[in-house]
Tab-separated table of C-alpha atoms in Angstrom:
chain	number	residue	atom	x	y	z
X	1	MET	CA	-34.324	35.300	-50.220
X	2	SER	CA	-35.526	32.909	-47.497
X	3	GLU	CA	-36.558	29.405	-48.426
X	4	GLN	CA	-40.311	28.951	-48.748
X	5	PRO	CA	-41.873	26.326	-46.451
X	6	ASP	CA	-43.022	23.097	-48.051
X	7	PRO	CA	-46.819	23.295	-48.557
X	8	PHE	CA	-47.160	19.609	-47.733
X	9	ASP	CA	-45.423	20.089	-44.372
X	10	GLU	CA	-47.740	22.983	-43.583
X	11	ILE	CA	-50.762	20.803	-44.326
X	12	VAL	CA	-49.535	17.965	-42.148
X	13	ASP	CA	-48.799	20.389	-39.290
X	14	ALA	CA	-52.405	21.559	-39.430
X	15	GLU	CA	-53.554	17.911	-39.280
X	16	THR	CA	-56.569	18.045	-36.994
X	17	ASP	CA	-58.548	20.617	-38.873
X	18	ARG	CA	-57.320	20.518	-42.383
X	19	ASP	CA	-59.558	19.027	-44.977
X	20	PRO	CA	-57.896	15.713	-45.898
X	21	ASP	CA	-58.165	16.604	-49.591
X	22	LEU	CA	-55.600	19.354	-48.995
X	23	ALA	CA	-53.109	16.700	-48.006
X	24	VAL	CA	-53.794	14.818	-51.208
X	25	ILE	CA	-54.379	17.483	-53.831
X	26	GLU	CA	-52.199	20.361	-52.634
X	27	ALA	CA	-49.327	18.093	-51.694
X	28	GLY	CA	-49.233	16.887	-55.254
X	29	SER	CA	-50.298	13.261	-54.888
X	30	ARG	CA	-51.367	11.925	-58.245
X	31	THR	CA	-54.868	10.747	-59.022
X	32	LEU	CA	-54.733	7.031	-59.706
X	33	ARG	CA	-55.727	5.072	-62.743
X	34	ALA	CA	-57.768	3.235	-60.122
X	35	ARG	CA	-60.441	5.930	-60.133
X	36	ALA	CA	-61.844	4.486	-63.357
X	37	GLY	CA	-65.036	2.544	-62.876
X	38	SER	CA	-65.915	4.106	-59.520
X	39	PRO	CA	-69.577	3.468	-58.662
X	40	GLN	CA	-71.820	6.462	-58.044
X	41	GLY	CA	-73.193	6.997	-54.572
X	42	ASP	CA	-73.099	9.316	-51.608
X	43	ARG	CA	-70.759	12.231	-52.118
X	44	VAL	CA	-69.141	14.228	-49.355
X	45	PRO	CA	-68.232	17.878	-49.925
X	46	ALA	CA	-65.318	18.807	-52.156
X	47	ARG	CA	-63.579	22.184	-51.993
X	48	PRO	CA	-65.890	25.120	-52.840
X	49	ALA	CA	-65.877	25.951	-56.554
X	50	ASP	CA	-65.948	29.700	-55.871
X	51	PRO	CA	-62.325	30.815	-55.252
X	52	GLU	CA	-63.400	33.491	-52.765
X	53	VAL	CA	-65.479	31.050	-50.736
X	54	ASP	CA	-62.642	28.534	-50.824
X	55	LYS	CA	-60.228	31.206	-49.595
X	56	ALA	CA	-62.567	32.154	-46.747
X	57	LEU	CA	-63.046	28.503	-45.760
X	58	ARG	CA	-59.286	27.970	-45.700
X	59	ALA	CA	-58.949	30.991	-43.422
X	60	VAL	CA	-61.458	29.469	-40.990
X	61	GLU	CA	-59.692	26.091	-41.157
X	62	GLN	CA	-56.386	27.803	-40.435
X	63	GLU	CA	-57.807	29.584	-37.386
X	64	LEU	CA	-59.271	26.340	-36.093
X	65	ALA	CA	-55.914	24.662	-36.708
X	66	GLY	CA	-54.331	26.993	-34.158
X	67	ARG	CA	-56.452	25.504	-31.377
X	68	TRP	CA	-56.033	22.307	-29.407
X	69	GLY	CA	-56.663	19.295	-31.598
X	70	GLU	CA	-59.128	16.561	-30.724
X	71	THR	CA	-56.480	14.324	-29.184
X	72	LYS	CA	-55.417	16.926	-26.611
X	73	LEU	CA	-57.997	17.087	-23.853
X	74	GLU	CA	-58.600	18.901	-20.582
X	75	PRO	CA	-61.628	17.062	-19.180
X	76	SER	CA	-64.139	19.787	-18.415
X	77	VAL	CA	-67.336	21.220	-19.874
X	78	ALA	CA	-66.652	24.620	-18.268
X	79	ARG	CA	-65.452	26.255	-21.484
X	80	ILE	CA	-68.252	25.005	-23.729
X	81	ALA	CA	-70.817	25.827	-21.026
X	82	ALA	CA	-69.444	29.380	-20.876
X	83	LEU	CA	-69.728	29.652	-24.671
X	84	MET	CA	-73.318	28.395	-24.603
X	85	ASP	CA	-74.111	30.961	-21.911
X	86	VAL	CA	-72.870	33.954	-23.914
X	87	LEU	CA	-74.567	32.616	-27.062
X	88	GLY	CA	-77.917	32.447	-25.252
X	89	GLU	CA	-78.072	28.644	-24.793
X	90	PRO	CA	-78.777	27.726	-28.443
X	91	GLN	CA	-78.624	24.004	-27.600
X	92	ARG	CA	-81.883	24.338	-25.659
X	93	ALA	CA	-83.835	25.681	-28.634
X	94	TYR	CA	-84.686	22.145	-29.869
X	95	PRO	CA	-84.936	18.607	-28.476
X	96	SER	CA	-81.847	16.433	-28.863
X	97	ILE	CA	-80.916	12.789	-29.255
X	98	HIS	CA	-77.461	12.095	-27.785
X	99	ILE	CA	-75.309	9.160	-28.955
X	100	THR	CA	-72.261	7.632	-27.268
X	101	GLY	CA	-70.441	4.268	-27.439
X	102	THR	CA	-67.269	2.924	-29.023
X	103	ASN	CA	-68.308	1.955	-32.559
X	104	GLY	CA	-71.284	2.553	-34.835
X	105	LYS	CA	-72.193	6.064	-33.675
X	106	THR	CA	-72.002	7.856	-37.024
X	107	SER	CA	-73.833	5.201	-39.059
X	108	THR	CA	-76.568	5.061	-36.420
X	109	ALA	CA	-76.825	8.855	-36.322
X	110	ARG	CA	-77.307	8.904	-40.085
X	111	MET	CA	-80.059	6.281	-39.826
X	112	ILE	CA	-81.817	8.213	-37.047
X	113	GLU	CA	-81.577	11.354	-39.142
X	114	ALA	CA	-83.095	9.609	-42.180
X	115	LEU	CA	-85.973	8.218	-40.128
X	116	LEU	CA	-86.799	11.570	-38.533
X	117	ALA	CA	-86.639	13.344	-41.892
X	118	ALA	CA	-89.010	10.780	-43.390
X	119	PHE	CA	-91.570	11.915	-40.830
X	120	ASP	CA	-91.161	15.524	-42.014
X	121	LEU	CA	-88.985	16.730	-39.171
X	122	ARG	CA	-86.182	19.174	-39.898
X	123	THR	CA	-82.965	17.660	-38.583
X	124	GLY	CA	-79.539	18.804	-37.505
X	125	ARG	CA	-76.786	16.190	-37.186
X	126	TYR	CA	-73.404	16.655	-35.518
X	127	THR	CA	-70.886	13.828	-35.985
X	128	SER	CA	-67.119	13.346	-35.917
X	129	PRO	CA	-64.565	12.896	-37.245
X	130	HIS	CA	-65.090	13.848	-40.870
X	131	VAL	CA	-64.155	11.686	-43.856
X	132	GLN	CA	-63.043	14.428	-46.253
X	133	SER	CA	-64.330	17.889	-45.297
X	134	VAL	CA	-64.755	19.522	-41.902
X	135	THR	CA	-68.144	20.819	-43.075
X	136	GLU	CA	-69.446	17.214	-43.014
X	137	ARG	CA	-69.572	17.362	-39.235
X	138	ILE	CA	-72.539	19.741	-39.232
X	139	SER	CA	-75.506	18.599	-41.320
X	140	LEU	CA	-78.877	20.239	-41.897
X	141	ASP	CA	-81.755	18.325	-43.474
X	142	GLY	CA	-79.493	15.360	-44.181
X	143	ALA	CA	-76.818	17.278	-46.080
X	144	PRO	CA	-73.497	18.756	-44.926
X	145	ILE	CA	-73.730	22.449	-44.181
X	146	GLU	CA	-72.784	24.627	-47.166
X	147	ALA	CA	-69.303	26.137	-47.010
X	148	GLU	CA	-70.765	29.670	-47.045
X	149	ARG	CA	-72.982	28.884	-44.089
X	150	PHE	CA	-70.121	27.203	-42.234
X	151	ILE	CA	-68.041	30.357	-42.659
X	152	GLU	CA	-70.930	32.631	-41.616
X	153	THR	CA	-71.597	30.559	-38.506
X	154	TYR	CA	-67.941	30.743	-37.504
X	155	GLU	CA	-67.815	34.500	-38.025
X	156	ASP	CA	-71.057	34.924	-36.050
X	157	ILE	CA	-69.770	33.139	-32.953
X	158	LYS	CA	-66.118	34.213	-33.226
X	159	PRO	CA	-66.444	37.328	-30.968
X	160	TYR	CA	-68.079	35.171	-28.284
X	161	VAL	CA	-65.399	32.495	-28.649
X	162	GLU	CA	-62.731	35.135	-28.094
X	163	MET	CA	-64.641	36.418	-25.060
X	164	VAL	CA	-64.654	32.941	-23.512
X	165	ASP	CA	-61.005	32.377	-24.451
X	166	ALA	CA	-60.031	35.491	-22.531
X	167	ALA	CA	-61.904	34.420	-19.408
X	168	GLN	CA	-60.811	30.757	-19.219
X	169	GLU	CA	-57.560	29.134	-18.142
X	170	PHE	CA	-57.379	27.339	-21.508
X	171	ARG	CA	-58.737	28.501	-24.854
X	172	LEU	CA	-61.630	26.646	-26.416
X	173	SER	CA	-60.414	23.635	-28.386
X	174	PHE	CA	-61.023	22.833	-32.049
X	175	PHE	CA	-63.806	20.407	-31.106
X	176	GLU	CA	-65.401	22.813	-28.644
X	177	VAL	CA	-65.588	25.609	-31.216
X	178	LEU	CA	-67.094	23.245	-33.804
X	179	THR	CA	-69.606	22.036	-31.221
X	180	GLY	CA	-70.605	25.627	-30.518
X	181	MET	CA	-70.950	26.243	-34.250
X	182	ALA	CA	-73.190	23.206	-34.654
X	183	PHE	CA	-75.539	24.164	-31.838
X	184	ALA	CA	-75.721	27.748	-33.105
X	185	ALA	CA	-76.390	26.613	-36.693
X	186	PHE	CA	-79.152	24.276	-35.521
X	187	ALA	CA	-80.853	27.066	-33.566
X	188	ASP	CA	-80.530	29.454	-36.496
X	189	ALA	CA	-81.997	26.988	-39.042
X	190	PRO	CA	-84.104	26.235	-36.925
X	191	VAL	CA	-84.219	22.446	-36.627
X	192	ASP	CA	-86.987	20.351	-35.077
X	193	VAL	CA	-84.521	17.901	-33.542
X	194	ALA	CA	-80.739	17.549	-33.250
X	195	VAL	CA	-78.923	14.217	-33.500
X	196	VAL	CA	-75.639	14.664	-31.644
X	197	GLU	CA	-72.714	12.242	-31.481
X	198	VAL	CA	-70.213	12.603	-28.649
X	199	GLY	CA	-66.598	13.250	-29.599
X	200	MET	CA	-65.084	11.077	-26.883
X	201	GLY	CA	-66.512	9.609	-23.700
X	202	GLY	CA	-69.576	11.358	-22.366
X	203	SER	CA	-69.499	13.198	-19.032
X	204	TRP	CA	-66.887	15.770	-19.981
X	205	ASP	CA	-67.393	15.685	-23.743
X	206	ALA	CA	-68.155	19.113	-25.208
X	207	THR	CA	-71.504	17.872	-26.508
X	208	ASN	CA	-72.685	17.119	-22.973
X	209	VAL	CA	-74.213	20.564	-22.517
X	210	ILE	CA	-77.358	19.210	-24.168
X	211	ASP	CA	-80.130	17.390	-22.325
X	212	GLY	CA	-80.925	14.557	-24.693
X	213	SER	CA	-84.486	13.337	-24.256
X	214	VAL	CA	-83.184	10.077	-25.713
X	215	ALA	CA	-79.687	8.842	-24.814
X	216	VAL	CA	-78.274	6.179	-27.127
X	217	VAL	CA	-75.408	3.943	-25.995
X	218	MET	CA	-73.778	1.996	-28.824
X	219	PRO	CA	-71.630	-1.078	-28.014
X	220	ILE	CA	-68.806	-0.275	-25.629
X	221	ASP	CA	-65.386	-1.773	-26.246
X	222	LEU	CA	-61.779	-0.872	-25.523
X	223	ASP	CA	-60.636	2.323	-27.252
X	224	HIS	CA	-59.002	5.516	-25.962
X	225	THR	CA	-58.070	3.460	-22.890
X	226	ASP	CA	-55.469	6.039	-21.826
X	227	ARG	CA	-58.278	8.562	-21.359
X	228	LEU	CA	-61.451	6.598	-20.656
X	229	GLY	CA	-60.397	3.490	-18.712
X	230	SER	CA	-58.944	0.042	-19.234
X	231	THR	CA	-62.128	-2.054	-18.927
X	232	PRO	CA	-65.600	-1.771	-20.492
X	233	ALA	CA	-67.020	-0.977	-17.051
X	234	GLU	CA	-64.586	1.900	-16.489
X	235	ILE	CA	-65.300	3.286	-19.951
X	236	ALA	CA	-69.048	2.908	-19.348
X	237	VAL	CA	-68.844	5.150	-16.266
X	238	GLU	CA	-67.664	8.023	-18.436
X	239	LYS	CA	-70.105	7.321	-21.266
X	240	ALA	CA	-73.049	7.038	-18.855
X	241	GLY	CA	-72.644	10.762	-18.265
X	242	ILE	CA	-74.960	11.520	-21.189
X	243	ILE	CA	-77.929	9.876	-19.410
X	244	LYS	CA	-79.997	12.741	-18.021
X	245	GLN	CA	-82.851	12.949	-15.555
X	246	GLY	CA	-86.009	11.305	-16.888
X	247	ALA	CA	-84.508	10.437	-20.285
X	248	THR	CA	-85.104	7.284	-22.297
X	249	VAL	CA	-81.977	5.165	-22.749
X	250	ILE	CA	-81.616	3.011	-25.861
X	251	LEU	CA	-78.989	0.448	-24.941
X	252	ALA	CA	-77.289	-1.537	-27.706
X	253	GLN	CA	-75.828	-4.948	-26.874
X	254	GLN	CA	-73.116	-4.461	-24.234
X	255	PRO	CA	-70.551	-6.397	-22.225
X	256	VAL	CA	-72.220	-7.403	-18.945
X	257	ASP	CA	-70.110	-5.099	-16.763
X	258	ALA	CA	-70.769	-2.098	-19.024
X	259	ALA	CA	-74.521	-2.819	-19.064
X	260	GLN	CA	-74.553	-2.939	-15.270
X	261	VAL	CA	-72.999	0.521	-15.089
X	262	MET	CA	-75.555	1.930	-17.519
X	263	LEU	CA	-78.516	0.387	-15.697
X	264	LYS	CA	-77.289	1.701	-12.364
X	265	LYS	CA	-76.977	5.234	-13.778
X	266	ALA	CA	-80.455	4.965	-15.293
X	267	VAL	CA	-81.932	4.070	-11.903
X	268	GLU	CA	-80.139	7.005	-10.272
X	269	VAL	CA	-81.673	9.549	-12.659
X	270	ASP	CA	-85.058	7.834	-13.096
X	271	ALA	CA	-84.429	7.103	-16.778
X	272	THR	CA	-86.348	4.490	-18.766
X	273	VAL	CA	-84.193	1.812	-20.416
X	274	ALA	CA	-84.847	-0.186	-23.588
X	275	ARG	CA	-82.305	-2.970	-24.182
X	276	GLU	CA	-81.339	-4.567	-27.463
X	277	GLY	CA	-82.225	-8.245	-27.316
X	278	MET	CA	-84.976	-7.579	-24.786
X	279	GLU	CA	-87.267	-4.682	-25.691
X	280	PHE	CA	-86.056	-4.384	-29.302
X	281	GLY	CA	-83.662	-6.047	-31.707
X	282	VAL	CA	-82.944	-7.770	-35.015
X	283	VAL	CA	-85.475	-10.518	-35.793
X	284	SER	CA	-83.869	-11.730	-39.016
X	285	ARG	CA	-81.538	-10.620	-41.752
X	286	GLU	CA	-80.366	-11.908	-45.109
X	287	VAL	CA	-77.771	-10.649	-47.545
X	288	ALA	CA	-79.168	-8.867	-50.602
X	289	VAL	CA	-77.647	-7.163	-53.628
X	290	GLY	CA	-76.257	-3.851	-52.416
X	291	GLY	CA	-76.924	-4.504	-48.745
X	292	GLN	CA	-79.311	-6.652	-46.725
X	293	VAL	CA	-82.986	-7.217	-45.953
X	294	VAL	CA	-83.846	-7.128	-42.266
X	295	ALA	CA	-86.813	-7.615	-39.979
X	296	LEU	CA	-86.641	-5.533	-36.823
X	297	ARG	CA	-88.553	-5.633	-33.577
X	298	GLY	CA	-89.139	-2.127	-32.330
X	299	LEU	CA	-90.608	-0.837	-29.096
X	300	GLY	CA	-94.079	-0.851	-30.642
X	301	GLY	CA	-94.021	-3.993	-32.773
X	302	GLU	CA	-92.314	-5.687	-35.726
X	303	TYR	CA	-91.158	-4.110	-38.991
X	304	GLU	CA	-90.562	-6.559	-41.823
X	305	GLU	CA	-88.958	-6.544	-45.271
X	306	ILE	CA	-86.710	-3.522	-44.697
X	307	PHE	CA	-83.962	-3.057	-47.264
X	308	LEU	CA	-80.818	-1.586	-45.716
X	309	PRO	CA	-78.202	-0.547	-48.320
X	310	LEU	CA	-75.300	-1.155	-45.927
X	311	HIS	CA	-73.207	-4.268	-45.379
X	312	GLY	CA	-72.585	-6.312	-42.247
X	313	ALA	CA	-74.480	-7.672	-39.266
X	314	HIS	CA	-73.306	-4.679	-37.239
X	315	GLN	CA	-75.283	-2.360	-39.513
X	316	ALA	CA	-78.455	-4.398	-38.928
X	317	HIS	CA	-77.921	-3.949	-35.187
X	318	ASN	CA	-77.306	-0.239	-35.748
X	319	ALA	CA	-80.619	-0.108	-37.632
X	320	ALA	CA	-82.448	-1.723	-34.720
X	321	VAL	CA	-80.993	0.871	-32.352
X	322	ALA	CA	-81.923	3.703	-34.720
X	323	LEU	CA	-85.496	2.482	-35.050
X	324	ALA	CA	-85.950	2.123	-31.272
X	325	THR	CA	-84.459	5.584	-30.787
X	326	VAL	CA	-86.937	7.225	-33.143
X	327	GLU	CA	-89.821	5.288	-31.611
X	328	ALA	CA	-88.748	6.488	-28.165
X	329	PHE	CA	-88.478	10.056	-29.445
X	330	PHE	CA	-92.100	9.815	-30.635
X	331	GLY	CA	-93.195	8.344	-27.304
X	332	ILE	CA	-93.800	4.817	-28.583
X	333	GLY	CA	-93.224	2.085	-26.042
X	334	ALA	CA	-93.698	4.217	-22.948
X	335	ASP	CA	-96.819	6.236	-23.725
X	336	GLN	CA	-98.311	4.265	-26.596
X	337	ALA	CA	-98.095	0.829	-28.192
X	338	ARG	CA	-98.131	1.078	-31.973
X	339	THR	CA	-95.766	0.844	-34.893
X	340	LEU	CA	-94.670	3.741	-37.045
X	341	ASP	CA	-95.891	3.809	-40.641
X	342	MET	CA	-94.247	0.831	-42.341
X	343	ASP	CA	-93.830	2.373	-45.779
X	344	THR	CA	-92.212	5.477	-44.302
X	345	ILE	CA	-89.762	3.351	-42.295
X	346	ARG	CA	-88.859	1.278	-45.351
X	347	LYS	CA	-88.354	4.347	-47.513
X	348	ALA	CA	-86.142	5.985	-44.871
X	349	PHE	CA	-83.874	2.985	-44.359
X	350	ALA	CA	-83.546	2.453	-48.115
X	351	SER	CA	-82.154	6.005	-48.409
X	352	VAL	CA	-79.405	5.617	-45.806
X	353	THR	CA	-75.765	6.102	-46.771
X	354	SER	CA	-72.659	5.935	-44.607
X	355	PRO	CA	-69.497	6.992	-46.480
X	356	GLY	CA	-66.383	5.090	-45.539
X	357	ARG	CA	-68.274	2.220	-43.887
X	358	LEU	CA	-67.805	-0.865	-46.097
X	359	GLU	CA	-68.302	1.519	-48.996
X	360	VAL	CA	-67.604	0.278	-52.527
X	361	VAL	CA	-65.744	2.969	-54.489
X	362	ARG	CA	-64.421	1.021	-57.466
X	363	ARG	CA	-65.125	-2.134	-59.457
X	364	SER	CA	-62.852	-4.521	-61.346
X	365	PRO	CA	-61.210	-5.092	-59.001
X	366	THR	CA	-63.608	-4.060	-56.257
X	367	VAL	CA	-62.177	-1.570	-53.762
X	368	VAL	CA	-63.962	-1.191	-50.436
X	369	LEU	CA	-63.317	1.494	-47.810
X	370	ASP	CA	-63.955	0.996	-44.112
X	371	ALA	CA	-63.051	3.405	-41.326
X	372	ALA	CA	-62.519	0.721	-38.668
X	373	HIS	CA	-59.695	1.799	-36.359
X	374	ASN	CA	-59.878	-0.489	-33.309
X	375	PRO	CA	-60.103	-4.281	-32.842
X	376	ALA	CA	-63.888	-4.316	-32.312
X	377	GLY	CA	-64.444	-2.297	-35.465
X	378	ALA	CA	-62.027	-4.520	-37.370
X	379	ARG	CA	-63.868	-7.675	-36.310
X	380	ALA	CA	-67.180	-6.210	-37.476
X	381	SER	CA	-65.625	-5.106	-40.758
X	382	ALA	CA	-63.983	-8.496	-41.362
X	383	ALA	CA	-67.262	-10.324	-40.738
X	384	GLY	CA	-69.200	-7.907	-42.939
X	385	ILE	CA	-66.875	-8.071	-45.921
X	386	THR	CA	-66.659	-11.879	-45.714
X	387	GLU	CA	-70.436	-12.216	-45.652
X	388	SER	CA	-71.347	-9.619	-48.271
X	389	PHE	CA	-68.597	-9.880	-50.874
X	390	GLY	CA	-67.171	-13.396	-50.909
X	391	PHE	CA	-63.841	-12.347	-52.435
X	392	SER	CA	-61.649	-15.191	-53.624
X	393	ARG	CA	-58.637	-13.191	-52.470
X	394	LEU	CA	-58.608	-9.993	-50.415
X	395	ILE	CA	-55.742	-7.499	-50.253
X	396	GLY	CA	-55.670	-5.119	-47.300
X	397	VAL	CA	-54.366	-1.551	-47.324
X	398	VAL	CA	-53.788	-0.382	-43.759
X	399	GLY	CA	-52.788	3.063	-42.514
X	400	ALA	CA	-53.326	3.348	-38.762
X	401	SER	CA	-52.867	5.902	-36.001
X	402	GLY	CA	-50.037	5.343	-33.553
X	403	ASP	CA	-52.252	5.583	-30.459
X	404	LYS	CA	-54.413	2.556	-31.349
X	405	ASP	CA	-54.219	-1.166	-30.573
X	406	VAL	CA	-52.650	-1.872	-33.957
X	407	ARG	CA	-51.732	-5.481	-33.174
X	408	GLY	CA	-55.292	-6.324	-32.130
X	409	PHE	CA	-56.581	-4.538	-35.218
X	410	LEU	CA	-54.326	-6.489	-37.591
X	411	GLU	CA	-55.052	-9.804	-35.852
X	412	ALA	CA	-58.762	-9.297	-36.576
X	413	PHE	CA	-58.006	-9.069	-40.307
X	414	GLU	CA	-55.319	-11.756	-40.489
X	415	PRO	CA	-57.716	-14.606	-41.376
X	416	ILE	CA	-59.205	-12.747	-44.363
X	417	PHE	CA	-56.259	-10.806	-45.848
X	418	ALA	CA	-54.201	-12.808	-48.331
X	419	GLU	CA	-51.667	-9.973	-48.234
X	420	VAL	CA	-51.545	-6.571	-46.531
X	421	VAL	CA	-50.010	-3.368	-47.869
X	422	VAL	CA	-49.026	-1.149	-44.936
X	423	THR	CA	-48.747	2.587	-45.436
X	424	GLN	CA	-49.475	5.863	-43.669
X	425	ASN	CA	-51.741	8.849	-44.183
X	426	SER	CA	-50.695	12.501	-43.982
X	427	SER	CA	-51.610	12.974	-40.308
X	428	HIS	CA	-48.863	13.484	-37.760
X	429	ARG	CA	-50.803	10.953	-35.651
X	430	ALA	CA	-50.188	8.290	-38.287
X	431	MET	CA	-48.128	5.328	-37.155
X	432	ASP	CA	-44.730	5.267	-38.826
X	433	VAL	CA	-44.942	2.875	-41.739
X	434	ASP	CA	-41.834	0.920	-40.674
X	435	GLU	CA	-43.234	0.461	-37.157
X	436	LEU	CA	-46.544	-0.660	-38.615
X	437	ALA	CA	-44.721	-3.040	-40.947
X	438	ALA	CA	-42.847	-4.598	-38.023
X	439	VAL	CA	-46.099	-5.390	-36.238
X	440	ALA	CA	-47.693	-6.622	-39.482
X	441	VAL	CA	-44.808	-9.027	-40.125
X	442	GLU	CA	-45.274	-10.514	-36.641
X	443	VAL	CA	-48.994	-11.036	-37.354
X	444	PHE	CA	-48.950	-12.020	-41.055
X	445	GLY	CA	-45.412	-13.221	-41.714
X	446	ASP	CA	-42.874	-11.487	-43.922
X	447	GLU	CA	-44.137	-12.930	-47.231
X	448	ARG	CA	-47.639	-11.462	-46.819
X	449	VAL	CA	-46.572	-7.887	-46.033
X	450	VAL	CA	-45.842	-5.145	-48.583
X	451	VAL	CA	-44.591	-1.724	-47.448
X	452	GLU	CA	-45.393	1.529	-49.262
X	453	GLN	CA	-44.594	4.927	-47.767
X	454	ARG	CA	-47.275	6.777	-49.741
X	455	LEU	CA	-50.963	5.989	-49.713
X	456	ASP	CA	-51.337	6.414	-53.464
X	457	ASP	CA	-48.510	3.916	-54.044
X	458	ALA	CA	-50.118	1.547	-51.534
X	459	LEU	CA	-53.438	1.662	-53.386
X	460	GLU	CA	-51.677	1.094	-56.694
X	461	ALA	CA	-49.768	-1.888	-55.255
X	462	ALA	CA	-52.898	-3.441	-53.754
X	463	ILE	CA	-54.896	-3.076	-56.964
X	464	THR	CA	-52.030	-4.628	-58.932
X	465	LEU	CA	-51.923	-7.580	-56.517
X	466	ALA	CA	-55.687	-8.035	-56.871
X	467	GLU	CA	-55.462	-7.883	-60.661
X	468	GLU	CA	-52.829	-10.623	-60.706
X	469	GLU	CA	-55.633	-13.119	-60.110
X	470	SER	CA	-57.180	-12.058	-63.427
X	471	GLU	CA	-60.103	-9.763	-64.102
X	472	PHE	CA	-62.821	-12.332	-63.413
X	473	ALA	CA	-61.355	-14.146	-60.428
X	474	GLY	CA	-63.117	-12.101	-57.733
X	475	ALA	CA	-60.220	-10.525	-55.884
X	476	GLY	CA	-60.776	-7.323	-53.922
X	477	VAL	CA	-59.077	-4.588	-51.908
X	478	LEU	CA	-60.088	-3.276	-48.465
X	479	VAL	CA	-58.678	0.086	-47.333
X	480	THR	CA	-58.914	0.578	-43.587
X	481	GLY	CA	-57.189	1.599	-40.338
X	482	SER	CA	-58.217	5.236	-39.894
X	483	VAL	CA	-60.909	7.701	-40.914
X	484	ILE	CA	-58.154	9.899	-42.344
X	485	THR	CA	-56.732	7.015	-44.395
X	486	VAL	CA	-60.206	6.294	-45.778
X	487	GLY	CA	-60.873	9.961	-46.531
X	488	GLU	CA	-57.640	10.390	-48.426
X	489	ALA	CA	-58.146	7.094	-50.293
X	490	ARG	CA	-61.656	8.203	-51.212
X	491	LEU	CA	-60.230	11.276	-52.928
X	492	LEU	CA	-57.455	9.385	-54.666
X	493	LEU	CA	-60.029	6.943	-56.003
X	494	GLY	CA	-62.068	9.734	-57.509
X	495	ARG	CA	-64.835	10.197	-54.935
X	496	GLY	CA	-65.799	13.615	-53.499
C-alpha cells in the first residue's frame, strides 16, 4: 500500500488559493489558551457549516489552486479582456471606483463601501488578498459573498474560462478568474456601484478592464520593486494606468516624483485631480477609546466630530481619501458645492471595520494584529500602536514573506519592540525562519530575538513574555509581517 501524502504538505502546496484556516485546522495546529478573552468584533467567514457546501467550496479552491498564483505574472490584460468579452462585459453594467497605491487600499475601500451604503446604494467590493477566506475578496452589501454564491458564480463562468484558456497562450491566472467572478457577481446582484482594488500595479492589472469614474491613488512607496520599478516615480507610471479619460482622480499624499507622474497622466486624459492637503484632507484628529475622532475637509466643505473606530494617523488619512472619493462620485466639488449629510457620514464611519489592521483580538495581555508587510506599512503601524495603546512593553511576532524588504520592515519596528519572536506561516512564500532570525539579530541584537518554527508556538512565547511583566503592567503583543501570518494568527486566537 502506497504511503498517503501528508495533508499539511498538500495545503502548503496549494498556498495561493487555500483558505488559511486549512493550514491551521487541518494541519493539526492546536488552538491556544490565548483565545480566552478575545474581544468581539468584525468576523470574517469561517468554513461553511454544511458539509456538502464545504466540499463544493474545497473543490473550487482546488481548481483555482491549479492556476498561476498571484506572484507569477505575465503583464497583459488580454486574457481578462477576452473573458469579459465572452461574458458580455459584466464590468460595464455598473459604475466603478478604482483604487491603486502601495498601502491602505483595503481599509479605504471598506470606508468607501460603508459611505456609499449609508446613502442607500447597493455596493460590490473586490479586494485582495484575503485574511482568512477567499470568499472575503468579493463582497456584496458590505458582507463577504456567501460560500454557496461563490460556488455558483464559479460554476457559471467556468465554461467561459475554459473557452478563453483554450484560445490564449497562457491560461487565466488565479487572480484573473477571481476578478471575472467578482465582476460577474456584481452584475448579477445587481450592484449600484463597484469598489475595486487593484491586485498589483495598475496598467496591466486584471482589474483594469473597468473604466472607473473615480480613480483613487493611495500613497505610493517601494514594494514589488522587481515588477513595478525601483523608485516611486517608476512605480507611479504603472499605477497611473487606472486613470481613464475624463475621470476624477483622488490623490492621497505622495512623494513629489510620484505626484508629478500622476498629474501628467491626468492632463493627458483630461482627468480632474483632487489632492490631499490641497482640495481635501485631515483638519484635526485626537485619540479616543476604540479609535479616534477626526475632522475632515472634503471637496464640498468640512465634516466635524467623526468617530473612526480604527487606530493610527494613516487611517485618518485613509478616511479623508474615502470621503473625497464618495463626494466625487456624487459630483460634489466639480458640479456642486455642498456637503453630504453629516449624520449619515458620521454613522457610516462609525460602522467601519478593517480586520487585521491594528485589530485587537485578545485582552490581558492585549494582542494586536496588523497586516503590514513592507517598510512604509511598518512605519505606519509602529506609529499607530505607539499612539493608541501606550504599551509599557511590546513583544513582536513576525512572519514575513521572502520577497519583501525584511530588513527595512524590522528596522521600522526596532524602536518599539522590546523583543521579537520570529516565525513563519504555512505559505511556501514565507521566509525561512532561520534566515529571518539572522536578519532580526542584526537589527535587534541576539538577546532580543526569540525563534519559533511554528506560529502557534510563537504566539504562545510572545504572550508568555508579555505576561512576565505581570497582569496589570500594560505589556502587549503585535503580530505582523504578512496578511497570511495575520490570518492564521486570527484563527489560532479564536477569531473567525
